[in-house]
CSV table of C-alpha atoms in Angstrom, one decimal:
chain,number,residue,atom,x,y,z
A,257,UNK,CA,-22.9,-18.3,-7.7
A,258,UNK,CA,-20.1,-16.1,-6.0
A,259,UNK,CA,-16.5,-17.3,-6.8
A,260,UNK,CA,-14.3,-17.1,-3.6
A,261,UNK,CA,-10.6,-18.0,-3.6
A,262,UNK,CA,-8.2,-19.3,-1.0
A,263,UNK,CA,-6.2,-15.8,-1.0
A,264,UNK,CA,-6.7,-12.8,1.3
A,265,UNK,CA,-5.1,-9.5,0.1
A,266,UNK,CA,-3.8,-7.2,2.7
A,267,UNK,CA,-4.1,-3.5,3.3
A,268,UNK,CA,-6.7,-1.7,1.3
A,269,UNK,CA,-6.6,-4.4,-1.5
A,270,UNK,CA,-9.3,-6.3,-3.4
A,271,UNK,CA,-8.9,-9.1,-6.1
A,272,UNK,CA,-11.0,-9.2,-9.0
A,273,UNK,CA,-11.7,-11.6,-11.8
A,274,UNK,CA,-11.4,-9.8,-15.0
A,275,UNK,CA,-13.6,-10.7,-18.1
A,276,UNK,CA,-12.2,-13.2,-20.4
A,277,UNK,CA,-10.5,-12.2,-23.8
A,278,UNK,CA,-11.6,-14.4,-26.7
A,279,UNK,CA,-8.7,-16.3,-28.3
A,280,UNK,CA,-10.3,-16.3,-31.6
A,281,UNK,CA,-12.8,-13.7,-33.4
A,282,UNK,CA,-16.5,-14.6,-34.1
A,283,UNK,CA,-15.4,-15.6,-37.6
A,284,UNK,CA,-13.0,-18.2,-36.2
A,285,UNK,CA,-9.6,-16.3,-36.7
A,286,UNK,CA,-7.0,-17.2,-34.1
A,287,UNK,CA,-5.7,-14.1,-32.5
A,288,UNK,CA,-1.9,-13.6,-32.0
A,289,UNK,CA,-0.3,-13.3,-28.7
A,290,UNK,CA,0.5,-9.7,-29.0
A,291,UNK,CA,-3.2,-9.0,-30.0
A,292,UNK,CA,-4.4,-11.0,-26.9
A,293,UNK,CA,-1.8,-9.0,-24.7
A,294,UNK,CA,-3.1,-5.8,-26.1
A,295,UNK,CA,-6.8,-6.6,-25.7
A,296,UNK,CA,-6.0,-7.7,-21.9
A,297,UNK,CA,-4.2,-4.6,-21.3
A,298,UNK,CA,-7.0,-2.5,-22.6
A,299,UNK,CA,-10.1,-4.2,-21.0
A,300,UNK,CA,-11.6,-1.8,-18.7
A,301,UNK,CA,-15.1,-3.1,-18.0
A,302,UNK,CA,-16.8,-4.6,-15.2
A,303,UNK,CA,-14.7,-7.1,-12.9
A,304,UNK,CA,-16.1,-9.5,-10.2
A,305,UNK,CA,-14.8,-9.0,-6.6
A,306,UNK,CA,-13.5,-12.6,-5.5
A,307,UNK,CA,-11.6,-11.4,-2.3
A,308,UNK,CA,-11.2,-8.5,-0.1
A,309,UNK,CA,-8.8,-7.5,2.7
A,310,UNK,CA,-10.2,-7.1,6.2
A,311,UNK,CA,-9.5,-3.3,5.9
A,312,UNK,CA,-11.9,-2.7,3.0
A,313,UNK,CA,-15.4,-1.8,4.1
A,314,UNK,CA,-17.3,-0.7,1.0
A,315,UNK,CA,-16.8,-3.6,-1.3
A,316,UNK,CA,-17.6,-7.2,-0.6
A,317,UNK,CA,-17.0,-10.6,-2.5
A,318,UNK,CA,-19.6,-10.9,-5.2
A,319,UNK,CA,-19.8,-7.3,-6.1
A,320,UNK,CA,-19.2,-6.2,-9.7
A,321,UNK,CA,-16.9,-3.0,-9.7
A,322,UNK,CA,-15.5,-0.9,-12.3
A,323,UNK,CA,-11.6,-0.7,-12.0
A,324,UNK,CA,-9.3,2.2,-12.9
A,325,UNK,CA,-7.0,-0.5,-14.4
A,326,UNK,CA,-4.1,-0.1,-11.9
A,327,UNK,CA,-2.8,-3.0,-10.2
A,328,UNK,CA,-0.9,-6.3,-10.9
A,329,UNK,CA,-1.7,-10.0,-11.6
A,330,UNK,CA,-1.6,-12.7,-8.9
A,331,UNK,CA,-1.8,-16.4,-9.4
A,332,UNK,CA,-3.9,-18.6,-7.1
A,333,UNK,CA,-4.6,-22.1,-7.8
A,334,UNK,CA,-3.3,-21.8,-11.4
A,335,UNK,CA,-5.9,-19.0,-12.1
A,336,UNK,CA,-4.7,-15.5,-12.8
A,337,UNK,CA,-6.6,-12.6,-10.9
A,338,UNK,CA,-6.1,-9.0,-10.8
A,339,UNK,CA,-5.1,-7.4,-7.5
A,340,UNK,CA,-5.6,-3.7,-6.9
A,341,UNK,CA,-5.8,-0.9,-4.3
A,342,UNK,CA,-9.4,-0.3,-3.3
A,343,UNK,CA,-8.8,3.4,-4.1
A,344,UNK,CA,-8.5,2.4,-7.6
A,345,UNK,CA,-12.1,1.3,-7.9
A,346,UNK,CA,-14.1,3.7,-9.8
A,347,UNK,CA,-17.5,2.6,-8.8
A,348,UNK,CA,-19.7,-0.4,-7.8
A,349,UNK,CA,-22.4,-1.6,-10.4
A,350,UNK,CA,-25.8,-2.0,-8.8
């Protein structure tokens, strides 16, 4: 199922849902806030596209992309998403 949000970015921007960072290790150790922040800042895997501006033509909602990691967080309906320039997408996962 494709996640859609009630938000439309402007210009050449897309909004992606970044993979979650586990709050505890597999062995049950709870990670500190600084550890979680460090992991969130370093995550650079696949991201699911949840919104695109009207100017973006090569990416659509539901695509999985590999972001370069530049952008900023936006809060929509109490959920945090990552908004970035389309030109910071390294590729689309097929």
